[in-house]
Amino acid sequence: VKLVESGGGSIQPGGSLKLSCVASGYIEDSCTMAWFRQTPGKGRDFVATIGQTTRYQESVKGRFTISRDNGVNALYLQMNSLQTEDTAVYYCAACAIFDIPSSSEAYQYWGQGTQVTVSS
């Protein structure tokens, strides 16, 4: 399974971006998927997950929305009211192998990442 993210870019604070992740290869509908993000010198931080439940990191609740379209093997992240602190490389992850969906160690498959830069 290969995951490819797109939709990143540079944007001013308060703006919106929508990230997409398309999977090639078979992904079960029941497969938990997630978005993580990483800044230089730090590990990958949980952003949002969608599976049996939908969960968000506290700092993005009410601003970000995770969704998926199983028909086209796609995962999305709608990001509104972006802040400078949201600047990071965003990664798509698929198929948690144990039931801690907020842990980056749980996922089998990863995309290559897409850069999001929020700056005035």
Tab-separated table of N, CA, C and O in Angstrom:
chain	number	residue	atom	x	y	z
A	1	VAL	N	0.856	-1.194	0.000
A	1	VAL	CA	0.000	0.000	0.000
A	1	VAL	C	0.888	1.238	0.000
A	1	VAL	O	1.805	1.353	0.804
A	2	LYS	N	0.598	2.148	-0.896
A	2	LYS	CA	1.327	3.410	-0.951
A	2	LYS	C	0.346	4.553	-0.697
A	2	LYS	O	-0.744	4.579	-1.268
A	3	LEU	N	0.761	5.488	0.160
A	3	LEU	CA	-0.065	6.650	0.469
A	3	LEU	C	0.603	7.890	-0.099
A	3	LEU	O	1.805	8.092	0.094
A	4	VAL	N	-0.170	8.722	-0.770
A	4	VAL	CA	0.366	9.949	-1.352
A	4	VAL	C	-0.474	11.128	-0.901
A	4	VAL	O	-1.669	11.188	-1.188
A	5	GLU	N	0.178	12.071	-0.191
A	5	GLU	CA	-0.513	13.265	0.277
A	5	GLU	C	-0.381	14.392	-0.736
A	5	GLU	O	0.586	14.443	-1.506
A	6	SER	N	-1.333	15.303	-0.703
A	6	SER	CA	-1.274	16.519	-1.506
A	6	SER	C	-2.091	17.595	-0.818
A	6	SER	O	-2.836	17.309	0.133
A	7	GLY	N	-1.936	18.834	-1.305
A	7	GLY	CA	-2.750	19.922	-0.791
A	7	GLY	C	-2.040	20.875	0.145
A	7	GLY	O	-2.617	21.881	0.570
A	8	GLY	N	-0.794	20.569	0.491
A	8	GLY	CA	-0.058	21.473	1.351
A	8	GLY	C	0.324	22.745	0.610
A	8	GLY	O	0.123	22.870	-0.594
A	9	GLY	N	0.859	23.705	1.372
A	9	GLY	CA	1.280	24.943	0.760
A	9	GLY	C	1.520	26.009	1.802
A	9	GLY	O	1.556	25.727	3.003
A	10	SER	N	1.675	27.237	1.325
A	10	SER	CA	1.883	28.378	2.214
A	10	SER	C	0.626	29.207	2.272
A	10	SER	O	-0.007	29.456	1.234
A	11	ILE	N	0.280	29.649	3.461
A	11	ILE	CA	-0.970	30.381	3.631
A	11	ILE	C	-0.845	31.325	4.819
A	11	ILE	O	-0.039	31.088	5.719
A	12	GLN	N	-1.621	32.381	4.808
A	12	GLN	CA	-1.605	33.335	5.905
A	12	GLN	C	-2.454	32.842	7.073
A	12	GLN	O	-3.387	32.049	6.878
A	13	PRO	N	-2.158	33.315	8.267
A	13	PRO	CA	-2.986	32.942	9.423
A	13	PRO	C	-4.450	33.267	9.177
A	13	PRO	O	-4.787	34.303	8.596
A	14	GLY	N	-5.300	32.356	9.623
A	14	GLY	CA	-6.737	32.516	9.415
A	14	GLY	C	-7.249	31.851	8.162
A	14	GLY	O	-8.472	31.717	7.980
A	15	GLY	N	-6.348	31.431	7.295
A	15	GLY	CA	-6.749	30.801	6.047
A	15	GLY	C	-7.098	29.330	6.206
A	15	GLY	O	-7.051	28.772	7.305
A	16	SER	N	-7.435	28.699	5.073
A	16	SER	CA	-7.846	27.300	5.056
A	16	SER	C	-7.084	26.521	4.003
A	16	SER	O	-6.709	27.071	2.959
A	17	LEU	N	-6.858	25.278	4.301
A	17	LEU	CA	-6.282	24.338	3.339
A	17	LEU	C	-6.982	23.009	3.513
A	17	LEU	O	-7.451	22.671	4.612
A	18	LYS	N	-7.019	22.219	2.432
A	18	LYS	CA	-7.543	20.870	2.527
A	18	LYS	C	-6.490	19.897	2.031
A	18	LYS	O	-6.056	19.979	0.877
A	19	LEU	N	-6.065	19.016	2.907
A	19	LEU	CA	-5.102	17.996	2.554
A	19	LEU	C	-5.829	16.744	2.079
A	19	LEU	O	-6.903	16.407	2.588
A	20	SER	N	-5.230	16.075	1.116
A	20	SER	CA	-5.760	14.816	0.619
A	20	SER	C	-4.693	13.742	0.711
A	20	SER	O	-3.494	14.035	0.626
A	21	CYS	N	-5.138	12.525	0.867
A	21	CYS	CA	-4.245	11.360	0.905
A	21	CYS	C	-4.935	10.254	0.130
A	21	CYS	O	-6.046	9.846	0.496
A	22	VAL	N	-4.300	9.799	-0.913
A	22	VAL	CA	-4.870	8.731	-1.718
A	22	VAL	C	-4.021	7.487	-1.579
A	22	VAL	O	-2.791	7.542	-1.687
A	23	ALA	N	-4.688	6.378	-1.332
A	23	ALA	CA	-3.994	5.102	-1.162
A	23	ALA	C	-4.083	4.270	-2.423
A	23	ALA	O	-5.160	4.134	-3.009
A	24	SER	N	-2.942	3.754	-2.849
A	24	SER	CA	-2.943	2.777	-3.925
A	24	SER	C	-2.766	1.412	-3.289
A	24	SER	O	-1.961	1.239	-2.385
A	25	GLY	N	-3.530	0.469	-3.738
A	25	GLY	CA	-3.558	-0.823	-3.067
A	25	GLY	C	-4.793	-0.904	-2.195
A	25	GLY	O	-5.435	0.100	-1.908
A	26	TYR	N	-5.088	-2.102	-1.734
A	26	TYR	CA	-6.331	-2.317	-1.007
A	26	TYR	C	-6.227	-1.874	0.445
A	26	TYR	O	-5.303	-2.243	1.162
A	27	ILE	N	-7.183	-1.050	0.852
A	27	ILE	CA	-7.323	-0.637	2.246
A	27	ILE	C	-8.723	-1.022	2.684
A	27	ILE	O	-9.710	-0.585	2.084
A	28	GLU	N	-8.847	-1.811	3.703
A	28	GLU	CA	-10.164	-2.189	4.197
A	28	GLU	C	-10.914	-0.969	4.710
A	28	GLU	O	-10.310	-0.050	5.277
A	29	ASP	N	-12.226	-0.982	4.538
A	29	ASP	CA	-13.030	0.129	5.030
A	29	ASP	C	-12.887	0.308	6.537
A	29	ASP	O	-13.045	1.407	7.066
A	30	SER	N	-12.616	-0.790	7.228
A	30	SER	CA	-12.498	-0.744	8.687
A	30	SER	C	-11.128	-0.280	9.160
A	30	SER	O	-10.897	-0.120	10.358
A	31	CYS	N	-10.232	-0.032	8.233
A	31	CYS	CA	-8.866	0.361	8.577
A	31	CYS	C	-8.857	1.772	9.162
A	31	CYS	O	-9.323	2.717	8.525
A	32	THR	N	-8.340	1.914	10.362
A	32	THR	CA	-8.233	3.234	10.973
A	32	THR	C	-7.179	4.061	10.252
A	32	THR	O	-6.087	3.577	9.974
A	33	MET	N	-7.518	5.310	9.948
A	33	MET	CA	-6.584	6.196	9.271
A	33	MET	C	-6.405	7.458	10.096
A	33	MET	O	-7.246	7.787	10.944
A	34	ALA	N	-5.324	8.156	9.859
A	34	ALA	CA	-5.011	9.300	10.706
A	34	ALA	C	-4.119	10.297	9.988
A	34	ALA	O	-3.503	9.988	8.964
A	35	TRP	N	-4.069	11.476	10.559
A	35	TRP	CA	-3.112	12.507	10.178
A	35	TRP	C	-2.209	12.799	11.374
A	35	TRP	O	-2.689	12.917	12.514
A	36	PHE	N	-0.934	12.913	11.086
A	36	PHE	CA	0.054	13.346	12.063
A	36	PHE	C	0.802	14.531	11.463
A	36	PHE	O	0.722	14.787	10.262
A	37	ARG	N	1.530	15.236	12.304
A	37	ARG	CA	2.352	16.320	11.804
A	37	ARG	C	3.675	16.358	12.553
A	37	ARG	O	3.769	15.901	13.693
A	38	GLN	N	4.670	16.922	11.891
A	38	GLN	CA	6.012	16.926	12.466
A	38	GLN	C	6.706	18.234	12.149
A	38	GLN	O	6.655	18.717	11.008
A	39	THR	N	7.363	18.789	13.156
A	39	THR	CA	8.201	19.973	12.983
A	39	THR	C	9.651	19.573	13.184
A	39	THR	O	9.923	18.537	13.819
A	40	PRO	N	10.586	20.358	12.675
A	40	PRO	CA	12.004	19.984	12.755
A	40	PRO	C	12.454	19.701	14.185
A	40	PRO	O	12.152	20.474	15.104
A	41	GLY	N	13.130	18.580	14.358
A	41	GLY	CA	13.674	18.231	15.659
A	41	GLY	C	12.691	17.570	16.604
A	41	GLY	O	13.052	17.255	17.744
A	42	LYS	N	11.471	17.347	16.151
A	42	LYS	CA	10.458	16.738	17.010
A	42	LYS	C	9.891	15.485	16.372
A	42	LYS	O	10.037	15.275	15.168
A	43	GLY	N	9.233	14.681	17.175
A	43	GLY	CA	8.575	13.496	16.655
A	43	GLY	C	7.257	13.841	16.001
A	43	GLY	O	6.845	14.998	15.965
A	44	ARG	N	6.620	12.826	15.463
A	44	ARG	CA	5.338	13.032	14.796
A	44	ARG	C	4.222	13.139	15.825
A	44	ARG	O	4.035	12.241	16.646
A	45	ASP	N	3.470	14.226	15.755
A	45	ASP	CA	2.384	14.480	16.687
A	45	ASP	C	1.049	14.117	16.059
A	45	ASP	O	0.792	14.423	14.897
A	46	PHE	N	0.204	13.509	16.873
A	46	PHE	CA	-1.137	13.152	16.440
A	46	PHE	C	-1.954	14.394	16.139
A	46	PHE	O	-1.915	15.373	16.899
A	47	VAL	N	-2.703	14.347	15.045
A	47	VAL	CA	-3.607	15.445	14.693
A	47	VAL	C	-5.060	14.972	14.766
A	47	VAL	O	-5.881	15.567	15.462
A	48	ALA	N	-5.362	13.904	14.020
A	48	ALA	CA	-6.744	13.426	13.972
A	48	ALA	C	-6.755	11.994	13.462
A	48	ALA	O	-5.860	11.584	12.717
A	49	THR	N	-7.784	11.256	13.861
A	49	THR	CA	-7.938	9.894	13.410
A	49	THR	C	-9.396	9.604	13.093
A	49	THR	O	-10.303	10.216	13.687
A	50	ILE	N	-9.623	8.697	12.170
A	50	ILE	CA	-10.976	8.302	11.810
A	50	ILE	C	-10.993	6.789	11.638
A	50	ILE	O	-10.171	6.205	10.944
A	51	GLY	N	-11.929	6.179	12.330
A	51	GLY	CA	-12.075	4.734	12.265
A	51	GLY	C	-13.426	4.418	12.864
A	51	GLY	O	-14.443	4.946	12.419
A	52	GLN	N	-13.442	3.620	13.914
A	52	GLN	CA	-14.700	3.404	14.627
A	52	GLN	C	-15.157	4.687	15.301
A	52	GLN	O	-16.352	4.921	15.495
A	53	THR	N	-14.203	5.510	15.670
A	53	THR	CA	-14.501	6.828	16.240
A	53	THR	C	-13.621	7.870	15.542
A	53	THR	O	-12.652	7.519	14.871
A	54	THR	N	-13.993	9.101	15.724
A	54	THR	CA	-13.198	10.208	15.201
A	54	THR	C	-12.648	10.994	16.382
A	54	THR	O	-13.405	11.341	17.298
A	55	ARG	N	-11.364	11.252	16.366
A	55	ARG	CA	-10.732	11.951	17.485
A	55	ARG	C	-9.801	13.021	16.950
A	55	ARG	O	-9.225	12.874	15.869
A	56	TYR	N	-9.624	14.055	17.741
A	56	TYR	CA	-8.760	15.165	17.365
A	56	TYR	C	-7.839	15.535	18.510
A	56	TYR	O	-8.189	15.417	19.688
A	57	GLN	N	-6.678	16.041	18.126
A	57	GLN	CA	-5.821	16.686	19.120
A	57	GLN	C	-6.561	17.925	19.613
A	57	GLN	O	-7.248	18.599	18.835
A	58	GLU	N	-6.400	18.237	20.888
A	58	GLU	CA	-7.143	19.355	21.473
A	58	GLU	C	-6.937	20.668	20.726
A	58	GLU	O	-7.881	21.445	20.545
A	59	SER	N	-5.726	20.913	20.277
A	59	SER	CA	-5.419	22.215	19.677
A	59	SER	C	-6.073	22.417	18.312
A	59	SER	O	-6.124	23.554	17.816
A	60	VAL	N	-6.576	21.344	17.701
A	60	VAL	CA	-7.190	21.487	16.372
A	60	VAL	C	-8.700	21.286	16.405
A	60	VAL	O	-9.370	21.476	15.386
A	61	LYS	N	-9.236	20.907	17.549
A	61	LYS	CA	-10.681	20.699	17.651
A	61	LYS	C	-11.436	21.964	17.278
A	61	LYS	O	-11.096	23.056	17.710
A	62	GLY	N	-12.464	21.780	16.459
A	62	GLY	CA	-13.266	22.914	16.027
A	62	GLY	C	-12.698	23.650	14.825
A	62	GLY	O	-13.384	24.485	14.232
A	63	ARG	N	-11.448	23.343	14.474
A	63	ARG	CA	-10.820	23.995	13.311
A	63	ARG	C	-10.550	23.006	12.183
A	63	ARG	O	-10.648	23.358	11.010
A	64	PHE	N	-10.179	21.777	12.537
A	64	PHE	CA	-9.843	20.759	11.541
A	64	PHE	C	-10.957	19.710	11.495
A	64	PHE	O	-11.575	19.396	12.522
A	65	THR	N	-11.173	19.157	10.305
A	65	THR	CA	-12.135	18.081	10.134
A	65	THR	C	-11.499	16.972	9.306
A	65	THR	O	-11.041	17.222	8.187
A	66	ILE	N	-11.492	15.764	9.861
A	66	ILE	CA	-10.986	14.601	9.136
A	66	ILE	C	-12.162	13.873	8.501
A	66	ILE	O	-13.253	13.775	9.095
A	67	SER	N	-11.963	13.387	7.292
A	67	SER	CA	-13.009	12.630	6.604
A	67	SER	C	-12.337	11.640	5.654
A	67	SER	O	-11.136	11.733	5.381
A	68	ARG	N	-13.135	10.712	5.169
A	68	ARG	CA	-12.593	9.729	4.244
A	68	ARG	C	-13.649	9.355	3.220
A	68	ARG	O	-14.852	9.486	3.472
A	69	ASP	N	-13.188	8.891	2.074
A	69	ASP	CA	-14.058	8.379	1.024
A	69	ASP	C	-13.524	6.995	0.674
A	69	ASP	O	-12.538	6.867	-0.070
A	70	ASN	N	-14.152	5.977	1.217
A	70	ASN	CA	-13.673	4.613	0.997
A	70	ASN	C	-13.788	4.187	-0.465
A	70	ASN	O	-13.042	3.323	-0.926
A	71	GLY	N	-14.703	4.808	-1.181
A	71	GLY	CA	-14.888	4.455	-2.578
A	71	GLY	C	-13.679	4.759	-3.450
A	71	GLY	O	-13.449	4.090	-4.462
A	72	VAL	N	-12.912	5.759	-3.037
A	72	VAL	CA	-11.717	6.128	-3.812
A	72	VAL	C	-10.458	6.002	-2.969
A	72	VAL	O	-9.402	6.521	-3.336
A	73	ASN	N	-10.565	5.307	-1.827
A	73	ASN	CA	-9.403	5.097	-0.948
A	73	ASN	C	-8.725	6.411	-0.576
A	73	ASN	O	-7.497	6.533	-0.668
A	74	ALA	N	-9.523	7.399	-0.177
A	74	ALA	CA	-8.972	8.717	0.119
A	74	ALA	C	-9.278	9.157	1.534
A	74	ALA	O	-10.330	8.846	2.096
A	75	LEU	N	-8.339	9.886	2.084
A	75	LEU	CA	-8.461	10.498	3.403
A	75	LEU	C	-8.250	11.990	3.231
A	75	LEU	O	-7.409	12.404	2.424
A	76	TYR	N	-8.992	12.784	3.991
A	76	TYR	CA	-8.897	14.234	3.865
A	76	TYR	C	-8.713	14.889	5.226
A	76	TYR	O	-9.086	14.332	6.257
A	77	LEU	N	-8.162	16.094	5.194
A	77	LEU	CA	-8.092	16.914	6.392
A	77	LEU	C	-8.398	18.350	5.974
A	77	LEU	O	-7.586	19.000	5.325
A	78	GLN	N	-9.569	18.816	6.345
A	78	GLN	CA	-9.948	20.206	6.113
A	78	GLN	C	-9.437	21.026	7.289
A	78	GLN	O	-9.800	20.760	8.437
A	79	MET	N	-8.609	22.004	6.995
A	79	MET	CA	-8.002	22.821	8.041
A	79	MET	C	-8.457	24.259	7.880
A	79	MET	O	-8.161	24.902	6.859
A	80	ASN	N	-9.173	24.748	8.860
A	80	ASN	CA	-9.660	26.123	8.855
A	80	ASN	C	-9.009	26.913	9.982
A	80	ASN	O	-8.449	26.340	10.920
A	81	SER	N	-9.107	28.220	9.886
A	81	SER	CA	-8.553	29.110	10.915
A	81	SER	C	-7.120	28.729	11.270
A	81	SER	O	-6.756	28.586	12.439
A	82	LEU	N	-6.328	28.545	10.244
A	82	LEU	CA	-4.957	28.089	10.458
A	82	LEU	C	-4.150	29.111	11.253
A	82	LEU	O	-4.323	30.329	11.095
A	83	GLN	N	-3.279	28.594	12.095
A	83	GLN	CA	-2.425	29.407	12.956
A	83	GLN	C	-0.966	29.094	12.639
A	83	GLN	O	-0.646	28.034	12.084
A	84	THR	N	-0.082	30.003	13.020
A	84	THR	CA	1.346	29.771	12.742
A	84	THR	C	1.830	28.476	13.392
A	84	THR	O	2.712	27.806	12.866
A	85	GLU	N	1.217	28.129	14.539
A	85	GLU	CA	1.617	26.895	15.242
A	85	GLU	C	1.246	25.624	14.469
A	85	GLU	O	1.671	24.526	14.826
A	86	ASP	N	0.420	25.754	13.436
A	86	ASP	CA	0.048	24.603	12.615
A	86	ASP	C	1.093	24.282	11.559
A	86	ASP	O	0.964	23.288	10.839
A	87	THR	N	2.089	25.132	11.435
A	87	THR	CA	3.152	24.891	10.452
A	87	THR	C	3.879	23.594	10.769
A	87	THR	O	4.359	23.383	11.885
A	88	ALA	N	3.925	22.702	9.788
A	88	ALA	CA	4.540	21.387	9.971
A	88	ALA	C	4.476	20.617	8.662
A	88	ALA	O	3.814	21.042	7.715
A	89	VAL	N	5.141	19.489	8.656
A	89	VAL	CA	4.927	18.511	7.592
A	89	VAL	C	3.811	17.587	8.068
A	89	VAL	O	3.882	17.040	9.172
A	90	TYR	N	2.802	17.427	7.254
A	90	TYR	CA	1.644	16.616	7.609
A	90	TYR	C	1.745	15.265	6.905
A	90	TYR	O	1.988	15.195	5.694
A	91	TYR	N	1.530	14.209	7.692
A	91	TYR	CA	1.623	12.847	7.197
A	91	TYR	C	0.291	12.123	7.333
A	91	TYR	O	-0.391	12.231	8.360
A	92	CYS	N	-0.015	11.359	6.325
A	92	CYS	CA	-1.159	10.463	6.325
A	92	CYS	C	-0.688	9.095	6.809
A	92	CYS	O	0.405	8.650	6.428
A	93	ALA	N	-1.490	8.443	7.636
A	93	ALA	CA	-1.151	7.112	8.146
A	93	ALA	C	-2.367	6.206	8.031
A	93	ALA	O	-3.507	6.664	8.182
A	94	ALA	N	-2.116	4.929	7.803
A	94	ALA	CA	-3.232	4.003	7.608
A	94	ALA	C	-2.999	2.689	8.323
A	94	ALA	O	-1.868	2.208	8.426
A	95	CYS	N	-4.130	2.143	8.779
A	95	CYS	CA	-4.188	0.796	9.323
A	95	CYS	C	-3.435	0.637	10.633
A	95	CYS	O	-2.298	0.127	10.660
A	96	ALA	N	-4.104	1.086	11.692
A	96	ALA	CA	-3.536	0.893	13.019
A	96	ALA	C	-3.535	-0.587	13.358
A	96	ALA	O	-4.529	-1.287	13.179
A	97	ILE	N	-2.402	-1.062	13.853
A	97	ILE	CA	-2.280	-2.474	14.192
A	97	ILE	C	-2.519	-2.741	15.663
A	97	ILE	O	-2.590	-3.889	16.082
A	98	PHE	N	-2.610	-1.686	16.467
A	98	PHE	CA	-3.097	-1.845	17.825
A	98	PHE	C	-3.931	-0.627	18.181
A	98	PHE	O	-3.869	0.401	17.516
A	99	ASP	N	-4.723	-0.773	19.226
A	99	ASP	CA	-5.817	0.165	19.473
A	99	ASP	C	-5.384	1.395	20.257
A	99	ASP	O	-5.947	1.706	21.307
A	100	ILE	N	-4.367	2.068	19.744
A	100	ILE	CA	-4.013	3.379	20.268
A	100	ILE	C	-3.861	4.280	19.058
A	100	ILE	O	-2.739	4.560	18.592
A	101	PRO	N	-4.970	4.740	18.493
A	101	PRO	CA	-4.918	5.452	17.210
A	101	PRO	C	-4.172	6.767	17.250
A	101	PRO	O	-3.836	7.312	16.190
A	102	SER	N	-3.893	7.294	18.431
A	102	SER	CA	-3.135	8.533	18.529
A	102	SER	C	-1.632	8.290	18.569
A	102	SER	O	-0.854	9.255	18.616
A	103	SER	N	-1.216	7.051	18.546
A	103	SER	CA	0.204	6.719	18.582
A	103	SER	C	0.734	6.504	17.176
A	103	SER	O	0.194	5.696	16.420
A	104	SER	N	1.815	7.187	16.846
A	104	SER	CA	2.399	7.017	15.515
A	104	SER	C	2.937	5.605	15.322
A	104	SER	O	3.038	5.133	14.190
A	105	GLU	N	3.237	4.921	16.409
A	105	GLU	CA	3.776	3.562	16.297
A	105	GLU	C	2.718	2.545	15.903
A	105	GLU	O	3.052	1.404	15.572
A	106	ALA	N	1.462	2.955	15.935
A	106	ALA	CA	0.383	2.008	15.675
A	106	ALA	C	0.179	1.713	14.202
A	106	ALA	O	-0.445	0.719	13.858
A	107	TYR	N	0.705	2.554	13.314
A	107	TYR	CA	0.291	2.497	11.919
A	107	TYR	C	1.248	1.730	11.024
A	107	TYR	O	2.466	1.849	11.136
A	108	GLN	N	0.654	0.995	10.085
A	108	GLN	CA	1.438	0.180	9.159
A	108	GLN	C	1.982	0.992	7.993
A	108	GLN	O	3.084	0.725	7.518
A	109	TYR	N	1.182	1.922	7.506
A	109	TYR	CA	1.521	2.596	6.261
A	109	TYR	C	1.577	4.112	6.466
A	109	TYR	O	0.750	4.687	7.181
A	110	TRP	N	2.521	4.730	5.766
A	110	TRP	CA	2.727	6.172	5.880
A	110	TRP	C	2.947	6.785	4.504
A	110	TRP	O	3.539	6.155	3.611
A	111	GLY	N	2.478	8.027	4.366
A	111	GLY	CA	2.793	8.793	3.179
A	111	GLY	C	4.124	9.499	3.345
A	111	GLY	O	4.783	9.399	4.385
A	112	GLN	N	4.492	10.252	2.321
A	112	GLN	CA	5.787	10.925	2.309
A	112	GLN	C	5.730	12.306	2.972
A	112	GLN	O	6.761	12.904	3.246
A	113	GLY	N	4.551	12.796	3.215
A	113	GLY	CA	4.377	14.084	3.885
A	113	GLY	C	4.142	15.231	2.922
A	113	GLY	O	4.603	15.202	1.777
A	114	THR	N	3.427	16.230	3.397
A	114	THR	CA	3.203	17.457	2.628
A	114	THR	C	3.373	18.641	3.574
A	114	THR	O	2.885	18.642	4.701
A	115	GLN	N	4.113	19.647	3.103
A	115	GLN	CA	4.452	20.787	3.957
A	115	GLN	C	3.300	21.785	4.011
A	115	GLN	O	2.753	22.180	2.975
A	116	VAL	N	2.976	22.203	5.216
A	116	VAL	CA	2.026	23.287	5.433
A	116	VAL	C	2.757	24.389	6.187
A	116	VAL	O	3.316	24.150	7.259
A	117	THR	N	2.755	25.577	5.608
A	117	THR	CA	3.423	26.719	6.227
A	117	THR	C	2.406	27.833	6.410
A	117	THR	O	1.806	28.300	5.438
A	118	VAL	N	2.225	28.242	7.659
A	118	VAL	CA	1.294	29.317	7.979
A	118	VAL	C	2.108	30.509	8.468
A	118	VAL	O	2.752	30.454	9.508
A	119	SER	N	2.080	31.563	7.676
A	119	SER	CA	2.932	32.709	7.980
A	119	SER	C	2.350	33.967	7.375
A	119	SER	O	1.757	33.924	6.290
A	120	SER	N	2.540	35.072	8.080
A	120	SER	CA	2.099	36.356	7.545
A	120	SER	C	3.225	37.029	6.764
A	120	SER	O	3.030	38.080	6.177
